PDB file of C-alpha atoms in Angstrom:
ATOM      1  CA  MET A  19     -15.306   3.673 -69.736  1.00 44.00           C
ATOM      2  CA  ARG A  20     -16.211   0.197 -67.908  1.00 43.00           C
ATOM      3  CA  LYS A  21     -11.425  -0.060 -67.774  1.00 43.00           C
ATOM      4  CA  THR A  22     -11.981   3.789 -66.466  1.00 43.00           C
ATOM      5  CA  VAL A  23     -14.737   3.189 -63.460  1.00 38.00           C
ATOM      6  CA  LYS A  24     -12.381   0.648 -62.163  1.00 42.00           C
ATOM      7  CA  LYS A  25      -9.624   2.318 -62.381  1.00 43.00           C
ATOM      8  CA  MET A  26     -10.656   5.373 -60.362  1.00 42.00           C
ATOM      9  CA  VAL A  27     -12.842   3.146 -57.694  1.00 37.00           C
ATOM     10  CA  MET A  28      -9.427   0.695 -57.752  1.00 43.00           C
ATOM     11  CA  LEU A  29      -7.717   4.255 -56.630  1.00 39.00           C
ATOM     12  CA  CYS A  30     -10.634   5.793 -54.084  1.00 41.00           C
ATOM     13  CA  LEU A  31      -9.450   1.928 -52.240  1.00 39.00           C
ATOM     14  CA  ALA A  32      -5.884   2.394 -52.222  1.00 40.00           C
ATOM     15  CA  SER A  33      -6.007   5.975 -50.836  1.00 40.00           C
ATOM     16  CA  ALA A  34      -8.338   4.750 -47.923  1.00 40.00           C
ATOM     17  CA  VAL A  35      -5.661   1.724 -47.289  1.00 35.00           C
ATOM     18  CA  MET A  36      -2.652   4.980 -47.535  1.00 36.00           C
ATOM     19  CA  SER A  37      -4.919   7.691 -45.686  1.00 36.00           C
ATOM     20  CA  PHE A  38      -5.738   4.898 -42.295  1.00 32.00           C
ATOM     21  CA  GLU A  39      -1.738   3.681 -42.361  1.00 34.00           C
ATOM     22  CA  MET A  40      -0.803   6.515 -42.089  1.00 33.00           C
ATOM     23  CA  ALA A  41      -3.603   7.794 -39.409  1.00 34.00           C
ATOM     24  CA  ALA A  42      -2.931   4.768 -37.074  1.00 33.00           C
ATOM     25  CA  GLY A  43       1.042   5.694 -37.190  1.00 32.00           C
ATOM     26  CA  ALA A  44       0.327   9.540 -37.316  1.00 30.00           C
ATOM     27  CA  TYR A  45      -1.946   7.719 -33.919  1.00 23.00           C
ATOM     28  CA  ALA A  46       0.871   5.917 -32.496  1.00 27.00           C
ATOM     29  CA  ASP A  47       3.323   8.185 -32.616  1.00 26.00           C
ATOM     30  CA  THR A  48       1.405  10.892 -31.122  1.00 23.00           C
ATOM     31  CA  GLU A  49       2.210  12.529 -27.341  1.00 23.00           C
ATOM     32  CA  GLY A  50      -0.843  11.423 -25.233  1.00 24.00           C
ATOM     33  CA  PRO A  51      -1.792  11.669 -21.728  1.00 23.00           C
ATOM     34  CA  GLY A  52       1.561   9.943 -20.127  1.00 26.00           C
ATOM     35  CA  ALA A  53       3.356   9.414 -23.361  1.00 24.00           C
ATOM     36  CA  GLY A  54       6.827   9.251 -21.876  1.00 26.00           C
ATOM     37  CA  LEU A  55       6.812   8.069 -18.928  1.00 28.00           C
ATOM     38  CA  SER A  56       7.663   4.920 -17.218  1.00 31.00           C
ATOM     39  CA  GLU A  57       5.504   1.425 -18.346  1.00 32.00           C
ATOM     40  CA  THR A  58       3.980   1.808 -14.521  1.00 33.00           C
ATOM     41  CA  ARG A  59       2.800   4.594 -15.444  1.00 36.00           C
ATOM     42  CA  ASN A  60       1.735   2.916 -18.633  1.00 34.00           C
ATOM     43  CA  THR A  61       0.437   0.471 -17.236  1.00 33.00           C
ATOM     44  CA  THR A  62      -3.146  -1.098 -17.805  1.00 33.00           C
ATOM     45  CA  ILE A  63      -3.698  -1.735 -14.902  1.00 35.00           C
ATOM     46  CA  SER A  64      -7.393  -4.978 -15.413  1.00 35.00           C
ATOM     47  CA  HIS A  65      -9.618  -3.397 -13.376  1.00 35.00           C
ATOM     48  CA  GLY A  66     -11.213  -4.758  -9.927  1.00 42.00           C
ATOM     49  CA  SER A  67      -8.525  -8.605 -11.532  1.00 44.00           C
ATOM     50  CA  PRO A  68      -5.988  -8.563  -8.807  1.00 43.00           C
ATOM     51  CA  GLN A  69      -4.822 -12.070  -9.628  1.00 43.00           C
ATOM     52  CA  ASN A  70      -1.503 -10.005 -10.792  1.00 49.00           C
ATOM     53  CA  ALA A  71      -0.587  -8.751  -8.615  1.00 58.00           C
ATOM     54  CA  GLY A  72       2.577  -9.305  -7.141  1.00 54.00           C
ATOM     55  CA  ALA A  73       2.202 -12.670  -8.703  1.00 48.00           C
ATOM     56  CA  ALA A  74       6.214 -13.743  -7.720  1.00 51.00           C
ATOM     57  CA  PHE A  75       6.159 -13.949  -3.945  1.00 54.00           C
ATOM     58  CA  GLU A  76       4.432 -17.219  -3.553  1.00 69.00           C
ATOM     59  CA  ASN A  77       6.107 -17.720  -0.272  1.00 94.00           C
ATOM     60  CA  MET A  78       2.798 -16.210   2.346  1.00 96.00           C
ATOM     61  CA  THR A  79       3.731 -15.413   6.250  1.00 96.00           C
ATOM     62  CA  ALA A  80       1.510 -14.933   9.050  1.00 97.00           C
ATOM     63  CA  VAL A  81       1.240 -10.837  10.562  1.00 98.00           C
ATOM     64  CA  GLU A  82       0.242 -12.131  14.358  1.00 98.00           C
ATOM     65  CA  LEU A  83      -1.744  -8.178  14.141  1.00 98.00           C
ATOM     66  CA  ASP A  84      -2.340  -6.208  17.706  1.00 98.00           C
ATOM     67  CA  VAL A  85      -5.991  -6.780  16.781  1.00 98.00           C
ATOM     68  CA  SER A  86      -8.940  -8.425  15.166  1.00 98.00           C
ATOM     69  CA  ILE A  87     -10.451  -7.810  12.053  1.00 98.00           C
ATOM     70  CA  ALA A  88     -13.113  -8.398  10.144  1.00 98.00           C
ATOM     71  CA  GLU A  89     -13.474  -9.363   7.160  1.00 98.00           C
ATOM     72  CA  ILE A  90     -16.607  -9.436   3.733  1.00 98.00           C
ATOM     73  CA  THR A  91     -15.661 -12.678   2.670  1.00 98.00           C
ATOM     74  CA  GLY A  92     -19.187 -13.645   0.846  1.00 97.00           C
ATOM     75  CA  ASN A  93     -20.335 -12.553  -2.166  1.00 97.00           C
ATOM     76  CA  VAL A  94     -22.494 -10.253  -0.925  1.00 97.00           C
ATOM     77  CA  GLU A  95     -21.797  -6.829   0.278  1.00 98.00           C
ATOM     78  CA  ILE A  96     -23.909  -6.762   3.737  1.00 98.00           C
ATOM     79  CA  ALA A  97     -24.765  -3.418   5.753  1.00 98.00           C
ATOM     80  CA  ILE A  98     -22.696  -1.489   8.081  1.00 98.00           C
ATOM     81  CA  ALA A  99     -25.821  -0.746  10.313  1.00 98.00           C
ATOM     82  CA  ALA A 100     -25.803   2.375  13.452  1.00 98.00           C
ATOM     83  CA  ALA A 101     -26.485  -0.201  15.949  1.00 98.00           C
ATOM     84  CA  PRO A 102     -27.625  -4.593  16.058  1.00 98.00           C
ATOM     85  CA  GLY A 103     -30.049  -4.958  14.367  1.00 97.00           C
ATOM     86  CA  SER A 104     -31.054  -1.615  13.134  1.00 97.00           C
ATOM     87  CA  PRO A 105     -32.249  -1.104   9.801  1.00 97.00           C
ATOM     88  CA  GLU A 106     -30.207   2.341   9.879  1.00 98.00           C
ATOM     89  CA  SER A 107     -26.850   1.988   7.886  1.00 97.00           C
ATOM     90  CA  TYR A 108     -23.665   4.085   7.193  1.00 97.00           C
ATOM     91  CA  GLY A 109     -23.837   1.728   3.657  1.00 97.00           C
ATOM     92  CA  LEU A 110     -22.505  -1.409   3.304  1.00 98.00           C
ATOM     93  CA  ALA A 111     -19.564  -3.540   3.024  1.00 98.00           C
ATOM     94  CA  TYR A 112     -18.585  -4.963   0.684  1.00 97.00           C
ATOM     95  CA  PRO A 113     -16.734  -8.162  -0.577  1.00 97.00           C
ATOM     96  CA  LYS A 114     -13.093  -8.509   0.116  1.00 97.00           C
ATOM     97  CA  THR A 115     -13.709  -5.206   2.476  1.00 98.00           C
ATOM     98  CA  ILE A 116     -11.843  -5.502   6.300  1.00 98.00           C
ATOM     99  CA  TYR A 117     -12.976  -3.648   9.117  1.00 98.00           C
ATOM    100  CA  ARG A 118     -10.672  -2.984  13.054  1.00 98.00           C
ATOM    101  CA  VAL A 119     -13.060  -5.358  16.076  1.00 98.00           C
ATOM    102  CA  THR A 120     -14.074  -3.157  18.397  1.00 98.00           C
ATOM    103  CA  GLY A 121     -16.548  -5.381  20.404  1.00 98.00           C
ATOM    104  CA  ASP A 122     -19.028  -8.061  20.635  1.00 98.00           C
ATOM    105  CA  GLY A 123     -22.371  -6.219  20.050  1.00 98.00           C
ATOM    106  CA  GLY A 124     -24.087  -9.286  20.899  1.00 98.00           C
ATOM    107  CA  ASN A 125     -26.752 -11.736  19.399  1.00 98.00           C
ATOM    108  CA  GLY A 126     -23.862 -12.539  16.770  1.00 98.00           C
ATOM    109  CA  TRP A 127     -23.165  -8.788  15.902  1.00 98.00           C
ATOM    110  CA  ILE A 128     -19.884  -7.510  15.181  1.00 98.00           C
ATOM    111  CA  GLN A 129     -19.141  -4.028  16.645  1.00 98.00           C
ATOM    112  CA  ILE A 130     -16.054  -2.131  13.893  1.00 98.00           C
ATOM    113  CA  ALA A 131     -13.763   1.087  14.401  1.00 98.00           C
ATOM    114  CA  TYR A 132     -16.446   2.773  11.412  1.00 98.00           C
ATOM    115  CA  ASP A 133     -15.205   6.187  10.625  1.00 98.00           C
ATOM    116  CA  GLY A 134     -13.648   6.999  13.898  1.00 97.00           C
ATOM    117  CA  HIS A 135     -17.430   5.811  15.962  1.00 98.00           C
ATOM    118  CA  PHE A 136     -18.185   1.998  15.937  1.00 98.00           C
ATOM    119  CA  ALA A 137     -20.920   0.709  13.302  1.00 98.00           C
ATOM    120  CA  TYR A 138     -21.747  -3.113  13.019  1.00 98.00           C
ATOM    121  CA  LEU A 139     -21.076  -5.774  11.166  1.00 98.00           C
ATOM    122  CA  ASP A 140     -23.769  -9.087  11.129  1.00 98.00           C
ATOM    123  CA  GLY A 141     -21.986 -12.369  11.694  1.00 98.00           C
ATOM    124  CA  ASN A 142     -25.452 -14.044  11.307  1.00 98.00           C
ATOM    125  CA  SER A 143     -24.836 -13.273   7.186  1.00 98.00           C
ATOM    126  CA  GLY A 144     -22.262 -15.829   6.287  1.00 98.00           C
ATOM    127  CA  GLN A 145     -20.386 -12.856   5.119  1.00 98.00           C
ATOM    128  CA  VAL A 146     -17.635 -12.193   7.767  1.00 98.00           C
ATOM    129  CA  THR A 147     -14.823 -13.897   8.998  1.00 98.00           C
ATOM    130  CA  VAL A 148     -13.298 -11.771  11.896  1.00 98.00           C
ATOM    131  CA  LYS A 149      -9.836 -13.055  12.595  1.00 98.00           C
ATOM    132  CA  ASN A 150      -6.306 -12.001  14.461  1.00 98.00           C
ATOM    133  CA  THR A 151      -3.369 -12.303  11.697  1.00 98.00           C
ATOM    134  CA  TRP A 152      -3.065 -11.421   7.715  1.00 98.00           C
ATOM    135  CA  ASN A 153      -1.385 -12.813   4.837  1.00 97.00           C
ATOM    136  CA  ILE A 154       1.758 -11.279   3.551  1.00 97.00           C
ATOM    137  CA  PRO A 155       4.817 -12.144   1.199  1.00 96.00           C
ATOM    138  CA  THR A 156       7.133 -13.850   3.175  1.00 96.00           C
ATOM    139  CA  ALA A 157      10.088 -11.144   1.258  1.00 95.00           C
ATOM    140  CA  ASP A 158       8.295  -8.287   2.993  1.00 96.00           C
ATOM    141  CA  GLU A 159       8.603 -10.197   6.608  1.00 96.00           C
ATOM    142  CA  SER A 160      10.513  -6.862   7.808  1.00 96.00           C
ATOM    143  CA  ARG A 161       7.249  -5.075   6.732  1.00 97.00           C
ATOM    144  CA  ALA A 162       5.369  -6.660   8.958  1.00 97.00           C
ATOM    145  CA  ASP A 163       5.104  -3.609  11.591  1.00 97.00           C
ATOM    146  CA  MET A 164       4.041  -1.542   8.416  1.00 98.00           C
ATOM    147  CA  ILE A 165       1.172  -4.072   8.096  1.00 98.00           C
ATOM    148  CA  LYS A 166       0.234  -4.076  12.562  1.00 98.00           C
ATOM    149  CA  GLN A 167       0.567  -0.181  12.456  1.00 98.00           C
ATOM    150  CA  ALA A 168      -1.869   0.217   9.522  1.00 98.00           C
ATOM    151  CA  MET A 169      -4.342  -2.989  11.177  1.00 98.00           C
ATOM    152  CA  ASN A 170      -4.468  -0.848  14.021  1.00 98.00           C
ATOM    153  CA  LEU A 171      -5.639   3.194  12.652  1.00 98.00           C
ATOM    154  CA  LEU A 172      -7.645   0.632  10.863  1.00 98.00           C
ATOM    155  CA  GLY A 173     -11.522   2.756  11.503  1.00 98.00           C
ATOM    156  CA  SER A 174     -10.248   5.835  12.285  1.00 98.00           C
ATOM    157  CA  ARG A 175     -11.648   8.949  10.720  1.00 98.00           C
ATOM    158  CA  TYR A 176     -11.418  11.422   8.032  1.00 98.00           C
ATOM    159  CA  GLN A 177     -10.334  14.774   8.080  1.00 98.00           C
ATOM    160  CA  MET A 178      -9.667  17.263   5.902  1.00 97.00           C
ATOM    161  CA  GLY A 179      -5.853  18.107   5.976  1.00 97.00           C
ATOM    162  CA  GLY A 180      -5.367  15.849   9.337  1.00 98.00           C
ATOM    163  CA  VAL A 181      -1.989  14.453   9.979  1.00 98.00           C
ATOM    164  CA  ASP A 182      -2.913  12.163  12.869  1.00 97.00           C
ATOM    165  CA  PRO A 183      -4.765  10.094  15.028  1.00 96.00           C
ATOM    166  CA  ALA A 184      -6.022  12.471  17.216  1.00 95.00           C
ATOM    167  CA  SER A 185      -7.195  14.413  14.040  1.00 94.00           C
ATOM    168  CA  GLY A 186      -8.741  11.935  11.922  1.00 98.00           C
ATOM    169  CA  PHE A 187      -6.242  12.138   7.575  1.00 98.00           C
ATOM    170  CA  ASP A 188      -7.552  12.706   5.209  1.00 98.00           C
ATOM    171  CA  CYS A 189      -5.569  10.452   1.965  1.00 98.00           C
ATOM    172  CA  SER A 190      -2.250  11.983   2.204  1.00 98.00           C
ATOM    173  CA  GLY A 191      -2.338  12.692   5.751  1.00 98.00           C
ATOM    174  CA  PHE A 192      -2.221   8.932   6.566  1.00 98.00           C
ATOM    175  CA  VAL A 193       0.381   7.693   4.085  1.00 98.00           C
ATOM    176  CA  GLY A 194       3.178  10.262   6.046  1.00 98.00           C
ATOM    177  CA  TYR A 195       2.171   8.910   8.832  1.00 98.00           C
ATOM    178  CA  LEU A 196       1.664   5.071   8.646  1.00 98.00           C
ATOM    179  CA  MET A 197       5.678   5.956   6.454  1.00 98.00           C
ATOM    180  CA  LYS A 198       6.551   8.114   8.628  1.00 98.00           C
ATOM    181  CA  ASN A 199       6.179   6.015  11.964  1.00 97.00           C
ATOM    182  CA  THR A 200       6.630   2.844  10.596  1.00 97.00           C
ATOM    183  CA  CYS A 201       9.667   3.155   8.606  1.00 96.00           C
ATOM    184  CA  GLY A 202      11.147   6.241   9.491  1.00 97.00           C
ATOM    185  CA  ILE A 203      10.525   7.746   6.314  1.00 97.00           C
ATOM    186  CA  GLN A 204       9.405  11.559   5.917  1.00 98.00           C
ATOM    187  CA  LEU A 205       7.079  12.036   3.086  1.00 98.00           C
ATOM    188  CA  PRO A 206       6.543  15.276   1.525  1.00 98.00           C
ATOM    189  CA  ARG A 207       2.692  16.769   2.224  1.00 97.00           C
ATOM    190  CA  THR A 208       0.623  16.625  -1.167  1.00 98.00           C
ATOM    191  CA  SER A 209      -0.459  12.771  -2.577  1.00 98.00           C
ATOM    192  CA  ARG A 210       0.873  14.614  -5.615  1.00 98.00           C
ATOM    193  CA  GLU A 211       4.233  15.077  -4.214  1.00 98.00           C
ATOM    194  CA  GLN A 212       4.225  11.632  -2.611  1.00 98.00           C
ATOM    195  CA  ALA A 213       3.213  10.159  -5.999  1.00 98.00           C
ATOM    196  CA  CYS A 214       6.367  11.418  -7.036  1.00 98.00           C
ATOM    197  CA  GLN A 215       8.809   9.888  -5.018  1.00 98.00           C
ATOM    198  CA  GLY A 216      11.005   6.935  -4.842  1.00 98.00           C
ATOM    199  CA  MET A 217      10.891   3.980  -7.927  1.00 98.00           C
ATOM    200  CA  ASP A 218       8.665   3.056 -10.548  1.00 97.00           C
ATOM    201  CA  ARG A 219       7.053  -0.279  -9.668  1.00 97.00           C
ATOM    202  CA  THR A 220       4.743  -2.608 -11.948  1.00 97.00           C
ATOM    203  CA  ALA A 221       1.561  -3.679 -11.477  1.00 96.00           C
ATOM    204  CA  GLU A 222       3.020  -7.189 -11.409  1.00 95.00           C
ATOM    205  CA  SER A 223       5.918  -6.622  -8.853  1.00 95.00           C
ATOM    206  CA  LEU A 224       3.891  -5.081  -6.868  1.00 97.00           C
ATOM    207  CA  ARG A 225       4.816  -5.527  -3.193  1.00 97.00           C
ATOM    208  CA  THR A 226       3.917  -4.509   0.593  1.00 98.00           C
ATOM    209  CA  GLY A 227       4.560  -0.386   1.330  1.00 98.00           C
ATOM    210  CA  ASP A 228       4.046  -0.055  -2.068  1.00 98.00           C
ATOM    211  CA  LEU A 229       2.191   3.351  -2.658  1.00 98.00           C
ATOM    212  CA  ILE A 230      -1.028   3.171  -5.342  1.00 98.00           C
ATOM    213  CA  ALA A 231      -1.381   7.104  -7.135  1.00 98.00           C
ATOM    214  CA  PHE A 232      -5.113   7.381  -8.431  1.00 98.00           C
ATOM    215  CA  GLY A 233      -5.897  10.743 -10.427  1.00 98.00           C
ATOM    216  CA  SER A 234      -5.459  11.588 -14.707  1.00 97.00           C
ATOM    217  CA  SER A 235      -2.111  12.525 -14.110  1.00 97.00           C
ATOM    218  CA  LEU A 236       0.946  13.049 -11.662  1.00 96.00           C
ATOM    219  CA  ASN A 237       0.153  16.990 -11.957  1.00 96.00           C
ATOM    220  CA  ALA A 238      -3.530  15.792 -11.059  1.00 97.00           C
ATOM    221  CA  VAL A 239      -3.161  13.539  -8.650  1.00 98.00           C
ATOM    222  CA  SER A 240      -6.633  13.042  -6.311  1.00 97.00           C
ATOM    223  CA  HIS A 241      -5.766   9.722  -3.905  1.00 98.00           C
ATOM    224  CA  ILE A 242      -3.016   7.770  -2.805  1.00 98.00           C
ATOM    225  CA  GLY A 243      -2.540   4.388  -0.260  1.00 98.00           C
ATOM    226  CA  VAL A 244      -0.473   2.295   0.272  1.00 98.00           C
ATOM    227  CA  TYR A 245      -0.624  -1.700  -0.684  1.00 98.00           C
ATOM    228  CA  ILE A 246      -0.664  -3.330   2.348  1.00 98.00           C
ATOM    229  CA  GLY A 247       0.217  -7.462   0.462  1.00 96.00           C
ATOM    230  CA  ASP A 248      -3.269 -10.071  -0.431  1.00 95.00           C
ATOM    231  CA  ASN A 249      -4.251  -7.329  -3.729  1.00 96.00           C
ATOM    232  CA  ARG A 250      -5.602  -4.730  -1.065  1.00 98.00           C
ATOM    233  CA  MET A 251      -4.802  -1.260  -0.127  1.00 98.00           C
ATOM    234  CA  ILE A 252      -4.958   0.653   2.535  1.00 98.00           C
ATOM    235  CA  HIS A 253      -6.337   5.048   2.793  1.00 98.00           C
ATOM    236  CA  GLY A 254      -7.524   7.591   3.979  1.00 98.00           C
ATOM    237  CA  ASP A 255     -11.348   7.270   2.306  1.00 97.00           C
ATOM    238  CA  GLY A 256     -13.508  10.339   2.290  1.00 94.00           C
ATOM    239  CA  THR A 257     -16.303   9.664   0.919  1.00 94.00           C
ATOM    240  CA  GLY A 258     -17.633   9.049   5.223  1.00 94.00           C
ATOM    241  CA  LYS A 259     -15.279   5.761   5.852  1.00 96.00           C
ATOM    242  CA  GLY A 260     -12.868   6.710   6.851  1.00 98.00           C
ATOM    243  CA  VAL A 261      -9.230   4.802   6.927  1.00 98.00           C
ATOM    244  CA  THR A 262     -10.974   1.150   4.793  1.00 98.00           C
ATOM    245  CA  ILE A 263      -9.816  -0.980   2.865  1.00 98.00           C
ATOM    246  CA  CYS A 264     -10.421  -2.330   0.152  1.00 97.00           C
ATOM    247  CA  VAL A 265      -9.321  -4.064  -3.588  1.00 97.00           C
ATOM    248  CA  TRP A 266      -6.220  -1.893  -4.480  1.00 97.00           C
ATOM    249  CA  ASN A 267      -7.434  -1.693  -7.949  1.00 96.00           C
ATOM    250  CA  ASP A 268     -11.341  -0.678  -7.563  1.00 93.00           C
ATOM    251  CA  ARG A 269     -10.578   2.567  -9.979  1.00 93.00           C
ATOM    252  CA  SER A 270      -9.331   2.248 -13.040  1.00 93.00           C
ATOM    253  CA  ASP A 271      -7.414   5.516 -12.638  1.00 97.00           C
ATOM    254  CA  ILE A 272      -3.782   4.846 -11.550  1.00 98.00           C
ATOM    255  CA  ILE A 273      -1.557   6.885 -12.628  1.00 97.00           C
ATOM    256  CA  ARG A 274       1.700   5.417 -10.826  1.00 98.00           C
ATOM    257  CA  ILE A 275       2.507   2.728  -8.371  1.00 98.00           C
ATOM    258  CA  ALA A 276       5.761   3.894  -6.216  1.00 98.00           C
ATOM    259  CA  ASN A 277       9.077   1.709  -4.958  1.00 98.00           C
ATOM    260  CA  VAL A 278       9.960   4.778  -1.746  1.00 98.00           C
ATOM    261  CA  LEU A 279      10.594   1.412   0.597  1.00 97.00           C
ATOM    262  CA  GLY A 280      13.794   0.208  -1.508  1.00 92.00           C
ATOM    263  CA  ASP A 281      13.959  -3.614  -2.028  1.00 81.00           C
TER     264      ASP A 281
END
């Protein structure tokens, strides 16, 4: 009796192991979202951790900008005030975000462009650094004009369907305008169409001017921006921020990185 029970237990265990292996094999072979696409489109992006981006380019070049920019270089967010010293704010400026400086707000306050209007950062907070240069890989030095133009447009207002500074920009309108006016590249109008242009790029070889598309699939692209070096992306943000700069992989739904400029 004991031998029979032991034999039945061993058979059950073997069956369980076989079932698990078959299930694992079936899972590995199943074509889920992104199956069959390139490594770039399926790549695991380390969310909010940009240390691998552009790792192959160690030599950097400082681009002299036409404007001054205010970068949140501290470790905490600060208010984007409606007026110097005012408790009313438009939201928070997070570490590594960047804003175009438009004037002196007095008493240490910095006037910035924010979604098509003026706003203010507290320069006395110890969290803000103002400068007029931007570092890009020396290998991308020919794209310096793109960086200058991008910084000149920083703070433009967001407008659904907008394609120029006069009307404002949506995300694809901004990308199309920047590429056409700095590189002479005519891109399709929508973010979904733009996301399908050019050649695939991996996160590790990301270069200035690459497009970064977000969404659940290439048929459902919800957002697009342009990589500008130093682990940042510039984009038309529809959440009330206008054209703004953030860490490029602060969102986890990156669906494709596209090289539309060539190497």
